[in-house]
mmCIF file of C-alpha atoms and ligand atoms in Angstrom:
data_model
loop_
_atom_site.group_PDB
_atom_site.id
_atom_site.type_symbol
_atom_site.label_atom_id
_atom_site.label_comp_id
_atom_site.label_asym_id
_atom_site.label_seq_id
_atom_site.Cartn_x
_atom_site.Cartn_y
_atom_site.Cartn_z
ATOM 1 C CA MET F 1 18.396 -11.687 13.599
ATOM 2 C CA ILE F 2 18.188 -10.328 9.964
ATOM 3 C CA ALA F 3 15.122 -7.852 10.533
ATOM 4 C CA VAL F 4 12.650 -7.969 7.876
ATOM 5 C CA ASN F 5 12.626 -4.261 7.503
ATOM 6 C CA GLU F 6 15.137 -1.380 8.225
ATOM 7 C CA PRO F 7 14.500 2.082 6.933
ATOM 8 C CA LEU F 8 17.415 4.303 5.628
ATOM 9 C CA LEU F 9 17.357 7.392 7.746
ATOM 10 C CA ASN F 10 21.041 9.107 6.627
ATOM 11 C CA GLY F 11 19.994 11.887 4.638
ATOM 12 C CA ASN F 12 18.481 15.309 5.630
ATOM 13 C CA GLU F 13 16.286 13.853 8.183
ATOM 14 C CA LYS F 14 17.836 14.794 11.412
ATOM 15 C CA LYS F 15 18.789 18.354 9.885
ATOM 16 C CA TYR F 16 14.951 18.975 8.949
ATOM 17 C CA LEU F 17 13.688 17.461 12.276
ATOM 18 C CA ASN F 18 16.396 19.882 13.810
ATOM 19 C CA GLU F 19 14.477 23.015 12.121
ATOM 20 C CA CYS F 20 11.314 21.894 13.575
ATOM 21 C CA ILE F 21 12.736 21.789 17.016
ATOM 22 C CA ASP F 22 14.760 25.146 16.823
ATOM 23 C CA THR F 23 11.599 27.006 15.322
ATOM 24 C CA GLY F 24 8.925 25.296 17.573
ATOM 25 C CA TRP F 25 7.016 24.068 14.539
ATOM 26 C CA ILE F 26 6.130 20.505 15.631
ATOM 27 C CA SER F 27 2.523 20.575 15.356
ATOM 28 C CA SER F 28 0.465 20.101 11.865
ATOM 29 C CA GLU F 29 1.209 23.569 11.392
ATOM 30 C CA GLY F 30 4.501 24.457 9.725
ATOM 31 C CA PRO F 31 6.287 24.853 6.606
ATOM 32 C CA PHE F 32 7.494 20.942 6.185
ATOM 33 C CA ILE F 33 3.729 19.844 5.407
ATOM 34 C CA LYS F 34 3.177 21.922 2.613
ATOM 35 C CA ALA F 35 6.809 21.359 1.147
ATOM 36 C CA PHE F 36 6.198 17.414 1.686
ATOM 37 C CA GLU F 37 2.756 17.714 0.106
ATOM 38 C CA GLU F 38 3.971 20.003 -3.029
ATOM 39 C CA ARG F 39 6.869 17.263 -3.601
ATOM 40 C CA MET F 40 4.407 14.303 -3.355
ATOM 41 C CA ALA F 41 2.177 15.998 -5.996
ATOM 42 C CA SER F 42 4.832 16.911 -8.150
ATOM 43 C CA GLN F 43 6.455 13.224 -7.992
ATOM 44 C CA THR F 44 3.207 11.947 -8.916
ATOM 45 C CA GLY F 45 1.864 14.328 -11.405
ATOM 46 C CA ARG F 46 -0.811 15.208 -9.461
ATOM 47 C CA ASN F 47 -2.305 18.797 -8.470
ATOM 48 C CA PHE F 48 -2.869 18.306 -4.685
ATOM 49 C CA GLY F 49 -1.727 16.233 -2.018
ATOM 50 C CA ILE F 50 -3.167 16.287 1.451
ATOM 51 C CA ALA F 51 -1.180 14.679 4.115
ATOM 52 C CA VAL F 52 -2.617 12.683 6.799
ATOM 53 C CA CYS F 53 -1.286 10.714 9.923
ATOM 54 C CA ASN F 54 -1.402 7.167 8.139
ATOM 55 C CA GLY F 55 -2.111 5.222 5.185
ATOM 56 C CA SER F 56 -5.130 3.793 6.477
ATOM 57 C CA VAL F 57 -7.124 7.028 7.328
ATOM 58 C CA ALA F 58 -6.116 8.353 3.731
ATOM 59 C CA ILE F 59 -8.533 5.412 2.331
ATOM 60 C CA ASP F 60 -11.342 6.671 4.594
ATOM 61 C CA VAL F 61 -10.788 10.387 3.883
ATOM 62 C CA ALA F 62 -10.590 9.382 0.084
ATOM 63 C CA ILE F 63 -13.971 7.519 0.097
ATOM 64 C CA LEU F 64 -15.685 10.075 1.937
ATOM 65 C CA ALA F 65 -14.309 12.778 0.239
ATOM 66 C CA LEU F 66 -15.691 11.072 -3.253
ATOM 67 C CA GLY F 67 -19.096 10.978 -1.720
ATOM 68 C CA ILE F 68 -19.428 7.233 -1.271
ATOM 69 C CA GLY F 69 -22.000 6.189 1.202
ATOM 70 C CA LYS F 70 -25.197 4.297 1.930
ATOM 71 C CA ASP F 71 -25.910 1.524 -0.456
ATOM 72 C CA ASP F 72 -23.047 1.684 -2.740
ATOM 73 C CA GLU F 73 -20.819 -0.572 -3.469
ATOM 74 C CA VAL F 74 -17.158 -0.688 -4.377
ATOM 75 C CA ILE F 75 -15.184 -3.331 -6.270
ATOM 76 C CA MET F 76 -11.881 -4.494 -4.429
ATOM 77 C CA PRO F 77 -9.594 -7.051 -4.518
ATOM 78 C CA THR F 78 -10.021 -9.681 -1.584
ATOM 79 C CA PHE F 79 -6.289 -9.895 -1.053
ATOM 80 C CA THR F 80 -5.198 -6.589 0.764
ATOM 81 C CA ILE F 81 -4.778 -5.150 3.871
ATOM 82 C CA ILE F 82 -8.119 -4.674 6.126
ATOM 83 C CA SER F 83 -7.917 -0.901 5.770
ATOM 84 C CA CYS F 84 -9.333 -0.943 2.443
ATOM 85 C CA ALA F 85 -12.366 -2.961 3.230
ATOM 86 C CA ALA F 86 -12.846 -1.004 6.691
ATOM 87 C CA ALA F 87 -12.838 2.041 4.858
ATOM 88 C CA ILE F 88 -15.811 1.150 2.566
ATOM 89 C CA ILE F 89 -17.759 -0.188 5.275
ATOM 90 C CA ARG F 90 -17.127 2.452 7.884
ATOM 91 C CA ALA F 91 -18.667 4.726 4.776
ATOM 92 C CA GLY F 92 -21.687 2.726 5.195
ATOM 93 C CA ALA F 93 -21.018 1.138 1.718
ATOM 94 C CA LYS F 94 -20.338 -2.300 0.970
ATOM 95 C CA PRO F 95 -16.962 -3.766 -0.308
ATOM 96 C CA VAL F 96 -17.468 -6.340 -3.289
ATOM 97 C CA LEU F 97 -14.563 -8.660 -3.975
ATOM 98 C CA VAL F 98 -12.555 -9.905 -6.750
ATOM 99 C CA ASP F 99 -9.976 -12.681 -6.402
ATOM 100 C CA SER F 100 -6.005 -12.226 -7.512
ATOM 101 C CA ASN F 101 -4.076 -13.313 -10.318
ATOM 102 C CA PRO F 102 -1.584 -16.121 -9.959
ATOM 103 C CA GLY F 103 2.041 -14.826 -10.769
ATOM 104 C CA ASN F 104 1.613 -11.068 -9.747
ATOM 105 C CA TRP F 105 -1.006 -11.348 -6.618
ATOM 106 C CA ASN F 106 -2.790 -7.969 -7.827
ATOM 107 C CA MET F 107 -6.693 -8.156 -8.330
ATOM 108 C CA ASN F 108 -8.062 -10.348 -11.146
ATOM 109 C CA VAL F 109 -9.344 -7.532 -13.343
ATOM 110 C CA ASP F 110 -11.016 -9.668 -15.557
ATOM 111 C CA GLN F 111 -13.735 -10.401 -12.573
ATOM 112 C CA ILE F 112 -14.595 -6.862 -12.408
ATOM 113 C CA GLU F 113 -17.074 -6.488 -14.969
ATOM 114 C CA GLY F 114 -19.202 -9.242 -13.705
ATOM 115 C CA LYS F 115 -19.316 -7.881 -10.115
ATOM 116 C CA ILE F 116 -20.983 -4.448 -11.518
ATOM 117 C CA THR F 117 -24.040 -3.866 -10.439
ATOM 118 C CA LYS F 118 -26.892 -0.645 -10.424
ATOM 119 C CA ARG F 119 -24.967 0.458 -7.020
ATOM 120 C CA THR F 120 -21.385 0.234 -8.027
ATOM 121 C CA LYS F 121 -19.921 3.384 -7.407
ATOM 122 C CA ALA F 122 -15.944 2.858 -7.659
ATOM 123 C CA ILE F 123 -13.376 0.426 -8.307
ATOM 124 C CA MET F 124 -10.607 0.339 -5.710
ATOM 125 C CA VAL F 125 -7.580 -0.941 -7.097
ATOM 126 C CA VAL F 126 -4.471 -1.918 -4.699
ATOM 127 C CA HIS F 127 -1.086 -2.282 -6.117
ATOM 128 C CA ILE F 128 0.397 -5.406 -4.433
ATOM 129 C CA TYR F 129 4.014 -5.825 -3.327
ATOM 130 C CA GLY F 130 6.146 -4.880 -6.416
ATOM 131 C CA LEU F 131 3.803 -4.692 -9.465
ATOM 132 C CA PRO F 132 0.979 -2.485 -10.447
ATOM 133 C CA VAL F 133 -2.640 -3.572 -11.386
ATOM 134 C CA ASP F 134 -3.511 -3.646 -15.119
ATOM 135 C CA MET F 135 -4.491 0.025 -15.167
ATOM 136 C CA ASP F 136 -5.456 0.140 -18.770
ATOM 137 C CA ALA F 137 -8.263 -2.649 -18.037
ATOM 138 C CA VAL F 138 -9.437 -0.748 -14.946
ATOM 139 C CA MET F 139 -9.498 2.568 -16.690
ATOM 140 C CA SER F 140 -11.475 1.563 -19.652
ATOM 141 C CA LEU F 141 -14.119 -0.332 -17.324
ATOM 142 C CA ALA F 142 -14.480 2.620 -15.325
ATOM 143 C CA ASN F 143 -15.108 5.004 -18.097
ATOM 144 C CA LYS F 144 -17.471 2.406 -19.729
ATOM 145 C CA HIS F 145 -19.417 2.170 -16.756
ATOM 146 C CA GLY F 146 -19.090 5.779 -15.120
ATOM 147 C CA LEU F 147 -17.457 4.486 -11.968
ATOM 148 C CA LYS F 148 -14.808 6.220 -9.853
ATOM 149 C CA VAL F 149 -11.267 4.818 -9.341
ATOM 150 C CA ILE F 150 -9.584 4.690 -5.896
ATOM 151 C CA GLU F 151 -6.024 3.841 -6.298
ATOM 152 C CA ASP F 152 -4.235 2.731 -3.147
ATOM 153 C CA ALA F 153 -0.721 3.156 -4.110
ATOM 154 C CA ALA F 154 0.519 2.593 -0.560
ATOM 155 C CA GLU F 155 3.404 0.283 -1.410
ATOM 156 C CA GLN F 156 4.198 1.456 -4.784
ATOM 157 C CA HIS F 157 6.063 4.888 -4.419
ATOM 158 C CA GLY F 158 8.263 5.696 -7.236
ATOM 159 C CA GLN F 159 6.588 2.661 -9.551
ATOM 160 C CA THR F 160 5.241 3.670 -13.053
ATOM 161 C CA TYR F 161 2.697 1.783 -15.207
ATOM 162 C CA GLY F 162 3.302 2.697 -19.053
ATOM 163 C CA GLY F 163 5.589 5.253 -18.231
ATOM 164 C CA LYS F 164 3.032 6.937 -15.951
ATOM 165 C CA PRO F 165 3.600 7.750 -12.185
ATOM 166 C CA ILE F 166 1.766 5.069 -9.777
ATOM 167 C CA GLY F 167 -0.533 7.597 -7.730
ATOM 168 C CA SER F 168 -1.501 9.457 -10.844
ATOM 169 C CA PHE F 169 -4.417 7.191 -11.548
ATOM 170 C CA GLY F 170 -8.112 7.584 -11.345
ATOM 171 C CA ASP F 171 -10.118 10.100 -8.924
ATOM 172 C CA VAL F 172 -8.113 9.738 -6.005
ATOM 173 C CA SER F 173 -4.856 8.014 -4.696
ATOM 174 C CA THR F 174 -3.436 7.049 -1.512
ATOM 175 C CA PHE F 175 -0.235 6.204 0.016
ATOM 176 C CA SER F 176 1.397 5.213 3.357
ATOM 177 C CA PHE F 177 4.547 6.186 4.976
ATOM 178 C CA TYR F 178 4.723 3.227 7.522
ATOM 179 C CA PRO F 179 8.803 2.595 7.947
ATOM 180 C CA ASN F 180 8.656 -0.444 5.816
ATOM 181 C CA LYS F 181 7.824 1.941 2.630
ATOM 182 C CA HIS F 182 9.944 3.167 0.016
ATOM 183 C CA ILE F 183 9.558 6.417 1.814
ATOM 184 C CA THR F 184 8.816 6.845 5.351
ATOM 185 C CA THR F 185 7.477 9.387 7.653
ATOM 186 C CA GLY F 186 7.360 6.822 10.836
ATOM 187 C CA GLU F 187 3.450 6.730 10.753
ATOM 188 C CA GLY F 188 1.675 8.661 7.721
ATOM 189 C CA GLY F 189 -0.132 8.778 4.648
ATOM 190 C CA MET F 190 -1.369 11.143 1.767
ATOM 191 C CA ILE F 191 -4.171 11.538 -0.568
ATOM 192 C CA MET F 192 -3.260 12.890 -4.162
ATOM 193 C CA THR F 193 -5.954 14.307 -6.343
ATOM 194 C CA ASN F 194 -6.505 16.675 -9.405
ATOM 195 C CA ASP F 195 -9.630 17.708 -8.267
ATOM 196 C CA GLN F 196 -9.986 20.999 -6.108
ATOM 197 C CA SER F 197 -13.069 20.325 -4.713
ATOM 198 C CA VAL F 198 -12.114 16.692 -3.515
ATOM 199 C CA ALA F 199 -8.960 18.379 -2.377
ATOM 200 C CA ASP F 200 -10.586 20.628 -0.211
ATOM 201 C CA LYS F 201 -13.078 18.282 1.370
ATOM 202 C CA CYS F 202 -10.162 15.932 1.986
ATOM 203 C CA ARG F 203 -8.475 18.938 3.917
ATOM 204 C CA SER F 204 -11.475 19.648 5.653
ATOM 205 C CA LEU F 205 -12.317 16.127 6.756
ATOM 206 C CA ARG F 206 -8.893 15.457 8.131
ATOM 207 C CA ASN F 207 -9.185 18.803 10.270
ATOM 208 C CA LEU F 208 -12.555 17.955 12.146
ATOM 209 C CA CYS F 209 -14.264 19.970 9.509
ATOM 210 C CA PHE F 210 -13.579 23.479 10.936
ATOM 211 C CA VAL F 211 -15.091 26.283 8.972
ATOM 212 C CA PRO F 212 -12.640 29.137 8.924
ATOM 213 C CA GLU F 213 -14.738 31.764 9.307
ATOM 214 C CA LYS F 214 -16.693 30.339 12.414
ATOM 215 C CA ARG F 215 -14.254 28.460 14.295
ATOM 216 C CA PHE F 216 -15.870 25.891 16.567
ATOM 217 C CA ILE F 217 -19.058 25.870 14.948
ATOM 218 C CA HIS F 218 -19.525 22.462 12.700
ATOM 219 C CA TYR F 219 -21.790 21.983 9.936
ATOM 220 C CA GLU F 220 -20.056 18.423 8.819
ATOM 221 C CA LEU F 221 -18.201 15.684 11.173
ATOM 222 C CA GLY F 222 -14.710 15.096 10.570
ATOM 223 C CA PHE F 223 -11.660 13.838 12.045
ATOM 224 C CA ASN F 224 -8.431 14.737 13.635
ATOM 225 C CA PHE F 225 -6.119 12.772 11.250
ATOM 226 C CA ARG F 226 -3.628 15.481 10.524
ATOM 227 C CA MET F 227 0.042 15.073 9.891
ATOM 228 C CA THR F 228 2.852 16.726 12.097
ATOM 229 C CA ASN F 229 5.482 19.093 10.737
ATOM 230 C CA LEU F 230 8.017 16.512 12.236
ATOM 231 C CA GLN F 231 6.567 13.791 10.266
ATOM 232 C CA ALA F 232 6.382 15.603 6.937
ATOM 233 C CA ALA F 233 10.351 16.937 7.941
ATOM 234 C CA LEU F 234 11.001 13.226 7.536
ATOM 235 C CA GLY F 235 8.968 12.579 4.489
ATOM 236 C CA LEU F 236 10.585 15.296 2.741
ATOM 237 C CA ALA F 237 14.087 14.428 3.654
ATOM 238 C CA GLN F 238 13.172 10.765 2.383
ATOM 239 C CA ILE F 239 11.375 11.861 -0.992
ATOM 240 C CA GLU F 240 14.692 13.792 -1.829
ATOM 241 C CA ARG F 241 15.900 10.227 -2.188
ATOM 242 C CA LEU F 242 13.258 8.267 -4.122
ATOM 243 C CA ASP F 243 15.263 7.546 -7.100
ATOM 244 C CA GLU F 244 18.228 6.221 -4.967
ATOM 245 C CA PHE F 245 15.640 3.938 -2.785
ATOM 246 C CA VAL F 246 14.023 2.595 -6.047
ATOM 247 C CA ALA F 247 17.140 1.587 -7.398
ATOM 248 C CA ILE F 248 18.262 0.276 -4.228
ATOM 249 C CA LYS F 249 15.171 -2.141 -3.889
ATOM 250 C CA ARG F 250 15.372 -3.025 -7.764
ATOM 251 C CA LYS F 251 19.139 -4.310 -7.126
ATOM 252 C CA MET F 252 17.934 -6.252 -4.014
ATOM 253 C CA GLY F 253 15.184 -7.709 -6.010
ATOM 254 C CA SER F 254 17.607 -9.018 -8.818
ATOM 255 C CA LYS F 255 20.069 -10.280 -6.143
ATOM 256 C CA TYR F 256 17.354 -12.246 -4.469
ATOM 257 C CA THR F 257 16.267 -13.678 -7.841
ATOM 258 C CA SER F 258 19.528 -14.299 -9.247
ATOM 259 C CA LEU F 259 20.132 -16.639 -5.999
ATOM 260 C CA LEU F 260 16.864 -17.941 -5.978
ATOM 261 C CA LYS F 261 15.915 -18.724 -9.485
ATOM 262 C CA ASP F 262 16.977 -22.563 -9.662
ATOM 263 C CA VAL F 263 15.739 -23.276 -6.415
ATOM 264 C CA SER F 264 12.879 -25.742 -6.561
ATOM 265 C CA GLY F 265 9.710 -25.415 -4.453
ATOM 266 C CA ILE F 266 9.106 -21.463 -4.479
ATOM 267 C CA GLU F 267 7.552 -19.347 -6.989
ATOM 268 C CA LEU F 268 9.323 -15.967 -7.205
ATOM 269 C CA PRO F 269 8.142 -12.384 -8.027
ATOM 270 C CA ILE F 270 7.708 -11.644 -11.596
ATOM 271 C CA GLU F 271 10.765 -9.412 -12.654
ATOM 272 C CA ARG F 272 8.308 -6.923 -15.343
ATOM 273 C CA SER F 273 5.059 -6.958 -16.775
ATOM 274 C CA GLU F 274 4.165 -5.536 -20.070
ATOM 275 C CA LYS F 275 4.222 -2.137 -18.625
ATOM 276 C CA ALA F 276 5.949 -1.964 -15.399
ATOM 277 C CA GLU F 277 9.175 -3.234 -13.573
ATOM 278 C CA ASN F 278 8.789 -4.789 -10.437
ATOM 279 C CA ILE F 279 9.978 -2.286 -7.652
ATOM 280 C CA TYR F 280 10.024 -5.080 -4.813
ATOM 281 C CA TRP F 281 8.369 -3.346 -2.121
ATOM 282 C CA VAL F 282 8.806 -6.612 -0.478
ATOM 283 C CA TYR F 283 10.672 -9.637 -1.805
ATOM 284 C CA ALA F 284 7.767 -12.174 -1.861
ATOM 285 C CA LEU F 285 7.662 -16.219 -2.474
ATOM 286 C CA VAL F 286 4.975 -18.266 -2.578
ATOM 287 C CA LEU F 287 5.802 -22.090 -1.933
ATOM 288 C CA THR F 288 4.549 -24.529 -4.741
ATOM 289 C CA ASN F 289 2.320 -27.256 -4.127
ATOM 290 C CA ASP F 290 4.737 -30.091 -3.769
ATOM 291 C CA VAL F 291 6.230 -28.422 -0.513
ATOM 292 C CA PRO F 292 4.976 -30.462 2.231
ATOM 293 C CA PHE F 293 4.676 -27.521 4.584
ATOM 294 C CA ASP F 294 3.071 -24.257 4.263
ATOM 295 C CA ALA F 295 4.166 -20.576 5.173
ATOM 296 C CA ALA F 296 3.452 -20.659 8.511
ATOM 297 C CA VAL F 297 5.920 -23.476 8.991
ATOM 298 C CA ALA F 298 8.515 -22.151 6.458
ATOM 299 C CA MET F 299 8.540 -18.681 8.633
ATOM 300 C CA LYS F 300 9.169 -20.502 11.879
ATOM 301 C CA LYS F 301 11.951 -22.718 10.465
ATOM 302 C CA LEU F 302 13.809 -19.459 8.860
ATOM 303 C CA ALA F 303 12.936 -17.662 12.213
ATOM 304 C CA ASP F 304 15.193 -20.524 14.076
ATOM 305 C CA LYS F 305 17.605 -19.429 11.714
ATOM 306 C CA LYS F 306 17.477 -15.804 12.686
ATOM 307 C CA ILE F 307 15.539 -14.460 9.317
ATOM 308 C CA GLY F 308 12.922 -12.305 9.840
ATOM 309 C CA THR F 309 9.851 -12.632 7.496
ATOM 310 C CA ARG F 310 6.252 -11.808 7.328
ATOM 311 C CA PRO F 311 3.259 -13.763 6.148
ATOM 312 C CA PHE F 312 0.976 -12.421 3.120
ATOM 313 C CA PHE F 313 -2.327 -10.349 3.637
ATOM 314 C CA TRP F 314 -4.999 -13.006 4.745
ATOM 315 C CA PRO F 315 -8.293 -12.479 2.346
ATOM 316 C CA MET F 316 -10.867 -10.159 3.094
ATOM 317 C CA HIS F 317 -13.706 -12.883 2.448
ATOM 318 C CA GLU F 318 -12.132 -15.227 5.263
ATOM 319 C CA GLN F 319 -12.117 -12.352 7.919
ATOM 320 C CA PRO F 320 -13.988 -13.163 10.984
ATOM 321 C CA VAL F 321 -14.830 -9.601 11.675
ATOM 322 C CA PHE F 322 -16.588 -9.621 8.436
ATOM 323 C CA HIS F 323 -18.399 -12.643 8.853
ATOM 324 C CA LYS F 324 -19.547 -11.360 11.799
ATOM 325 C CA LEU F 325 -21.071 -8.466 9.701
ATOM 326 C CA GLY F 326 -22.817 -10.854 7.725
ATOM 327 C CA LEU F 327 -20.569 -10.126 4.810
ATOM 328 C CA PHE F 328 -18.803 -12.524 2.300
ATOM 329 C CA LYS F 329 -19.939 -15.529 4.277
ATOM 330 C CA ASP F 330 -19.791 -18.384 1.218
ATOM 331 C CA GLU F 331 -17.459 -16.600 -1.094
ATOM 332 C CA LYS F 332 -14.791 -18.435 -2.588
ATOM 333 C CA TYR F 333 -11.481 -17.009 -4.116
ATOM 334 C CA PRO F 334 -9.092 -20.002 -4.652
ATOM 335 C CA VAL F 335 -6.089 -17.854 -5.780
ATOM 336 C CA ALA F 336 -6.054 -15.743 -2.926
ATOM 337 C CA GLU F 337 -6.835 -18.421 -0.611
ATOM 338 C CA ASN F 338 -3.928 -20.186 -1.738
ATOM 339 C CA ILE F 339 -1.283 -17.303 -1.916
ATOM 340 C CA ALA F 340 -2.333 -16.398 1.810
ATOM 341 C CA ARG F 341 -1.650 -19.864 3.024
ATOM 342 C CA ARG F 342 1.675 -20.583 1.145
ATOM 343 C CA GLY F 343 3.017 -17.040 0.526
ATOM 344 C CA PHE F 344 5.566 -14.896 2.642
ATOM 345 C CA TYR F 345 8.042 -12.551 2.468
ATOM 346 C CA LEU F 346 11.927 -12.124 2.913
ATOM 347 C CA PRO F 347 13.956 -9.225 4.666
ATOM 348 C CA SER F 348 13.199 -6.551 2.007
ATOM 349 C CA GLY F 349 14.438 -3.344 3.704
ATOM 350 C CA LEU F 350 16.195 -0.505 2.347
ATOM 351 C CA GLY F 351 18.905 -1.015 5.017
ATOM 352 C CA LEU F 352 19.493 -4.684 4.252
ATOM 353 C CA LYS F 353 23.083 -5.428 3.126
ATOM 354 C CA SER F 354 23.974 -7.523 0.233
ATOM 355 C CA ASP F 355 25.871 -10.089 2.408
ATOM 356 C CA ASP F 356 22.677 -10.652 4.326
ATOM 357 C CA ILE F 357 20.574 -11.461 0.973
ATOM 358 C CA ASN F 358 23.427 -14.466 0.544
ATOM 359 C CA VAL F 359 22.383 -15.355 4.351
ATOM 360 C CA VAL F 360 18.826 -15.279 3.684
ATOM 361 C CA CYS F 361 18.928 -17.256 0.251
ATOM 362 C CA ASP F 362 21.363 -19.898 2.136
ATOM 363 C CA ALA F 363 18.470 -20.305 4.757
ATOM 364 C CA VAL F 364 15.616 -20.736 2.097
ATOM 365 C CA MET F 365 17.506 -23.632 0.034
ATOM 366 C CA ASP F 366 18.284 -25.187 3.600
ATOM 367 C CA ILE F 367 14.609 -25.156 4.786
ATOM 368 C CA LEU F 368 13.552 -26.531 1.062
ATOM 369 C CA THR F 369 15.978 -29.209 0.979
ATOM 370 C CA LYS F 370 16.312 -30.620 4.285
HETATM 371 C C1 PLP I 401 -2.171 -1.785 0.451
HETATM 372 C C2 PLP I 401 -1.921 -0.913 1.561
HETATM 373 N N1 PLP I 401 -2.765 -0.071 1.987
HETATM 374 C C3 PLP I 401 -3.004 0.710 3.061
HETATM 375 C C4 PLP I 401 -1.933 0.395 4.100
HETATM 376 C C5 PLP I 401 -2.319 1.103 5.299
HETATM 377 O O1 PLP I 401 -1.318 1.887 5.645
HETATM 378 P P1 PLP I 401 -0.985 2.594 7.139
HETATM 379 O O2 PLP I 401 -0.023 1.293 7.940
HETATM 380 O O3 PLP I 401 -0.103 3.627 6.992
HETATM 381 O O4 PLP I 401 -2.326 2.430 8.015
HETATM 382 C C6 PLP I 401 -0.938 -0.714 3.819
HETATM 383 C C7 PLP I 401 0.016 -0.717 4.631
HETATM 384 O O5 PLP I 401 1.161 -1.499 4.615
HETATM 385 C C8 PLP I 401 -1.080 -1.259 2.461
HETATM 386 O O6 PLP I 401 -0.052 -2.240 2.586
#
């Protein structure tokens, strides 16, 4: 089986993990946490990084730290992972959805302004798969209407938009370090911000809202969302190689494109936008309408040929859990609905061998022509 993802862990990972074991620093206290936070902050051009235990709770903490809560609305894409909408709902606020763009699958920023009401507090952007959201448009809308911006950068470590790092836009940005990400800590996440008070709030929320001078007396409710020194040790070893990892992904993306560009029946990722070059977090395909089967069938056919794949996200407005909560019931977002049904991605991990790409592309051509 050609795995859909394999991380590369052959830098300083073992050395730093051994340091944790040799020194006994294995919990959330220990020098790698600060070193990893500082390295992420410098990579994204932010003042602060707050490490947490995954990218989903990073979004929860970011929203609470911005003071978003009851009766507030946050505009976000329907096409994303459930973590985004779940965090808004858990904070007591309401997610308000926009459709995707065909082509780059990011949120359609032209639909944002029409969704702004008196209750709108923030825009949550999510950079999907490889190309960033049109941040110039988002930032100018946010400035015009006095809205906060939350940037879910989980999938685009090392990407830039107009020369500025992804993870540097808006009030807070969040990252995931799950093993399929450009840099991994096994499980892990981080919130980035320039605002000291937001950073302090994030640190407090991730650590049960302990008050240093009155341990075990709490004035607010927090969580144990701490990252361990072991995870941060991995993260530091990984971020040291971020440029190399980005180059590997771009090489993978161009090889896939060169082999698949003349194959009919599939829409390939766009190589570059006006302000960014695709980073290929995953190499994603959308079946065109003339193909007589959908992504689920294509993925099954590829699995029979021992090729690992993953489906696209399923839109928020089609999630049974949200219908049960009375949300999004009669809403329609045709672009997201189409790509959810006809999109999937191919093996895209950093450990993928060049020869494997040939095998995967042969299999893709085979299932489309036979
Ligand atoms: C856009 C986006 N946001 C958030 C997350 C959640 O991250 P985690 O899996 O670390 O909780 C993911 C995970 O893949 C993601 O793709």
